[in-house]
PDB file of C-alpha atoms in Angstrom:
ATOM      1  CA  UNK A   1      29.066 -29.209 -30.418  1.00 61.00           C
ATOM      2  CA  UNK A   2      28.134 -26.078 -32.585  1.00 72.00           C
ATOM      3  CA  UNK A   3      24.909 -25.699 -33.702  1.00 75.00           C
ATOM      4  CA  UNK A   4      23.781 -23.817 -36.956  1.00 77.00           C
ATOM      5  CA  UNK A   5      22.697 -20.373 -36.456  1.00 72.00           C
ATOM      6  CA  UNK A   6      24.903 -19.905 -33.156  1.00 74.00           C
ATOM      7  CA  UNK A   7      27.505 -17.742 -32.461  1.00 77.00           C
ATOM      8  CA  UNK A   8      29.513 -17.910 -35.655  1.00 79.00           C
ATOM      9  CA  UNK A   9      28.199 -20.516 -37.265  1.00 80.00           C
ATOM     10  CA  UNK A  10      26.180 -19.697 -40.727  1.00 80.00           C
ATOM     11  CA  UNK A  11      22.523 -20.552 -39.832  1.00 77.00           C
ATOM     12  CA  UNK A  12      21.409 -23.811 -41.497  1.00 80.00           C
ATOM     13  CA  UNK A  13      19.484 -23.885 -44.641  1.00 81.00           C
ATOM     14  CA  UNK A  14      17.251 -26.414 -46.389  1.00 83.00           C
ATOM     15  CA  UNK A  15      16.205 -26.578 -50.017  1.00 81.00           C
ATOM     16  CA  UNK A  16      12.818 -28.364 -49.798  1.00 79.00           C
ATOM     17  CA  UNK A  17       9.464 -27.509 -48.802  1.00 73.00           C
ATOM     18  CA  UNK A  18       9.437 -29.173 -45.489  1.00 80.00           C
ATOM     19  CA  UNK A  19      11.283 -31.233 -43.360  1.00 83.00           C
ATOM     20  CA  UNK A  20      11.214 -33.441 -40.394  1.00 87.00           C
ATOM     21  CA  UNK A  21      13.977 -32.858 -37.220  1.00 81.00           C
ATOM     22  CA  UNK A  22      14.094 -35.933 -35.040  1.00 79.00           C
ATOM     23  CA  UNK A  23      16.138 -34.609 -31.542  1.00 73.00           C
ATOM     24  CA  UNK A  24      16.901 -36.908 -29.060  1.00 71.00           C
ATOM     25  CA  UNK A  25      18.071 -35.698 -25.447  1.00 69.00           C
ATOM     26  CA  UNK A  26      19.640 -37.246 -22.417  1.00 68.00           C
ATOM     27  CA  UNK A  27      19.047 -36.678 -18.850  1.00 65.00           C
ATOM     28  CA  UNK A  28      23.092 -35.950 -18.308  1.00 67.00           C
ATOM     29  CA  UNK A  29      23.843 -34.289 -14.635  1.00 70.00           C
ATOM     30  CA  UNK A  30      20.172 -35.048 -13.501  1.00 70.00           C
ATOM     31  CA  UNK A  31      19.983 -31.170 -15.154  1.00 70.00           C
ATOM     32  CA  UNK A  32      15.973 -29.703 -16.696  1.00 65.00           C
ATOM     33  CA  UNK A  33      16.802 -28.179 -19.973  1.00 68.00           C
ATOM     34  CA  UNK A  34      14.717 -27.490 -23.606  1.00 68.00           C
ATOM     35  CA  UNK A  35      15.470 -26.289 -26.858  1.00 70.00           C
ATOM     36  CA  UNK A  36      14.284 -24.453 -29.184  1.00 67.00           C
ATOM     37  CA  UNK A  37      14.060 -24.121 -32.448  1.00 69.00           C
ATOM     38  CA  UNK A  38      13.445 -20.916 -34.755  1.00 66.00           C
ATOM     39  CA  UNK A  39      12.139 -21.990 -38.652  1.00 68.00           C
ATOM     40  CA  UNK A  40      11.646 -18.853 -40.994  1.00 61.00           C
ATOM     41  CA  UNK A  41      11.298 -18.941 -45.286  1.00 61.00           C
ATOM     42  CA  UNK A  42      13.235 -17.379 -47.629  1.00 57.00           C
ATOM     43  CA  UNK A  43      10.385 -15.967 -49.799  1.00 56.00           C
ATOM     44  CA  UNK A  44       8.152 -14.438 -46.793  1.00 52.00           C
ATOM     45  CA  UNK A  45       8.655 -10.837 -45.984  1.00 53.00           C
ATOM     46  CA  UNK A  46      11.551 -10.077 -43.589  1.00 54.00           C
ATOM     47  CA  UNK A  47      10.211 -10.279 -39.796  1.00 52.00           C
ATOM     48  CA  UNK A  48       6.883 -12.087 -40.509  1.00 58.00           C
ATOM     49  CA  UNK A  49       6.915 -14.393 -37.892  1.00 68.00           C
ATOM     50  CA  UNK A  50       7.413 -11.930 -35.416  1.00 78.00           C
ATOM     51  CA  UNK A  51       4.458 -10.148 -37.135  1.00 81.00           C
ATOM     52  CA  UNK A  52       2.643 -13.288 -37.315  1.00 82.00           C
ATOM     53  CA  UNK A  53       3.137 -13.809 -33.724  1.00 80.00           C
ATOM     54  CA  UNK A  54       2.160 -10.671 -32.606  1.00 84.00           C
ATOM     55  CA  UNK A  55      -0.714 -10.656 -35.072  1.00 86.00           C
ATOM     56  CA  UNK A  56      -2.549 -14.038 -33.233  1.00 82.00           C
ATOM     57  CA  UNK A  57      -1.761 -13.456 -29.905  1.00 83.00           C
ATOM     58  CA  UNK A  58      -4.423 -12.865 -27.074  1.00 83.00           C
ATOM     59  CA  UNK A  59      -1.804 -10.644 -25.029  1.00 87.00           C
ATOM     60  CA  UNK A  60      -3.235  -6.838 -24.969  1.00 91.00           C
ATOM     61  CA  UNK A  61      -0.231  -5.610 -24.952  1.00 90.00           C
ATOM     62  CA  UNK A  62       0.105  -7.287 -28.159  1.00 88.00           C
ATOM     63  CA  UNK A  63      -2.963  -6.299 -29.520  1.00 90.00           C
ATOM     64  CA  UNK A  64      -2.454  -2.906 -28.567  1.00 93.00           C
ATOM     65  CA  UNK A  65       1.231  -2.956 -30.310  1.00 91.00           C
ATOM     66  CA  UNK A  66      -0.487  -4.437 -33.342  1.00 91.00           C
ATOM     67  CA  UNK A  67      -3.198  -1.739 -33.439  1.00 93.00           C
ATOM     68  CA  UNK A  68      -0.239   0.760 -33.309  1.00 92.00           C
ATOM     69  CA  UNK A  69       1.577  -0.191 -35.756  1.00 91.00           C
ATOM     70  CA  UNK A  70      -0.714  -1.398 -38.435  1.00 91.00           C
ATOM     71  CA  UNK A  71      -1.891   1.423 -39.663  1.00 92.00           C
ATOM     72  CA  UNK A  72       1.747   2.941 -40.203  1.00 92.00           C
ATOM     73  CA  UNK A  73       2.849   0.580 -42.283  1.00 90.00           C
ATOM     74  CA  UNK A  74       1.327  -0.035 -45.939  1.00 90.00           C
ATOM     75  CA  UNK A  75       3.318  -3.737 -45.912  1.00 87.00           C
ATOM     76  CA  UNK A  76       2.133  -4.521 -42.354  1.00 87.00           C
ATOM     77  CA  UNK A  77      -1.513  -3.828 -42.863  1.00 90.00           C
ATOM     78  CA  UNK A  78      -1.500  -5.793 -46.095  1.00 89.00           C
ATOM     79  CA  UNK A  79      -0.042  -8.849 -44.387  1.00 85.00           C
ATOM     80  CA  UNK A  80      -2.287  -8.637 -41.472  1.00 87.00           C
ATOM     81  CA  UNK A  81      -5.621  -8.688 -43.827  1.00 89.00           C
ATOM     82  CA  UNK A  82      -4.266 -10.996 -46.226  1.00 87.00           C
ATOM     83  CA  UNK A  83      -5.864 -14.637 -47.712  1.00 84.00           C
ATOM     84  CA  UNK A  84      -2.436 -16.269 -45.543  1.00 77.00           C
ATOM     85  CA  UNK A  85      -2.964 -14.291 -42.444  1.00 82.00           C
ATOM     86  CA  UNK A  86      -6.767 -15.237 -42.531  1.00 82.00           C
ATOM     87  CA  UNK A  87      -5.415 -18.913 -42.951  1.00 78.00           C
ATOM     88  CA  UNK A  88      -3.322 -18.870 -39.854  1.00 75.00           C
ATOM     89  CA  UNK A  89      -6.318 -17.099 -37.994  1.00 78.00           C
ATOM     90  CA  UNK A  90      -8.346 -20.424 -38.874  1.00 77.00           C
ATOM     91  CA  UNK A  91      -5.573 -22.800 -37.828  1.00 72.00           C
ATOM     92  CA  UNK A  92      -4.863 -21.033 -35.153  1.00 70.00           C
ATOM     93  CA  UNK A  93      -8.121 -21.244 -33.313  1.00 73.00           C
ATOM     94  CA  UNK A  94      -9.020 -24.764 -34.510  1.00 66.00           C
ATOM     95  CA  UNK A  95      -5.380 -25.884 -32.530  1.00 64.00           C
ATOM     96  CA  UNK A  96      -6.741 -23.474 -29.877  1.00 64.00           C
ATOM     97  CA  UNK A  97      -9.804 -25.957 -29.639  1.00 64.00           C
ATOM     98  CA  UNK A  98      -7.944 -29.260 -29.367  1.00 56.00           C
ATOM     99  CA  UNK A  99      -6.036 -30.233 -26.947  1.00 57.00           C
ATOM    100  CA  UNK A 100      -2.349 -30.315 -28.094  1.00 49.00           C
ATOM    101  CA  UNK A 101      -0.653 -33.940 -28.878  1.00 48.00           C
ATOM    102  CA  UNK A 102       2.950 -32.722 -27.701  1.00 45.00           C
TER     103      UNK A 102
END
């Protein structure tokens, strides 16, 4: 099968403001396998989930890239101290909390 987004195919895009994907897998060849899936919106700055990402991880690496870079970048800096980055912050470390239900 070809999937959106792979290879050729023309990534797969949805009109609405959310959505549910139901994925169903088999155990075929006794073989461990995952998948993944990568969900960005149209209307957010281009590489802000990557930013996001880096933004509220624990890794210092990460924190020291983030440190780095902030201050370079005017667009960056505002995202990082912005009322939506302060949101995920909050989310973040209430799901950090709570065990996870997946």
């Amino acid at each position: 099968k070809r999937f959106p987004g792979l290879a050729d195919e023309p990534a797969l895009l949805i009109n609405a403001d959310s959505f549910v994907l139901c994925f169903e897998s088999s155990s075929y060849g006794g073989v461990a396998w995952g998948y993944r899936g990568v969900v960005w919106s149209n209307i957010s700055p281009p590489g802000w989930c990557m930013w996001t990402d880096l933004l509220l991880s624990q890794n210092s690496a990460a924190k020291k890239l983030v440190a780095i870079l902030t201050p370079k970048s005017t667009k960056l800096a505002e995202y990082a101290s912005s009322e939506a980055m302060r949101n995920f912050r909050i989310v973040h470390a209430e799901r950090s909390k709570t065990p996870s239900d997946d």
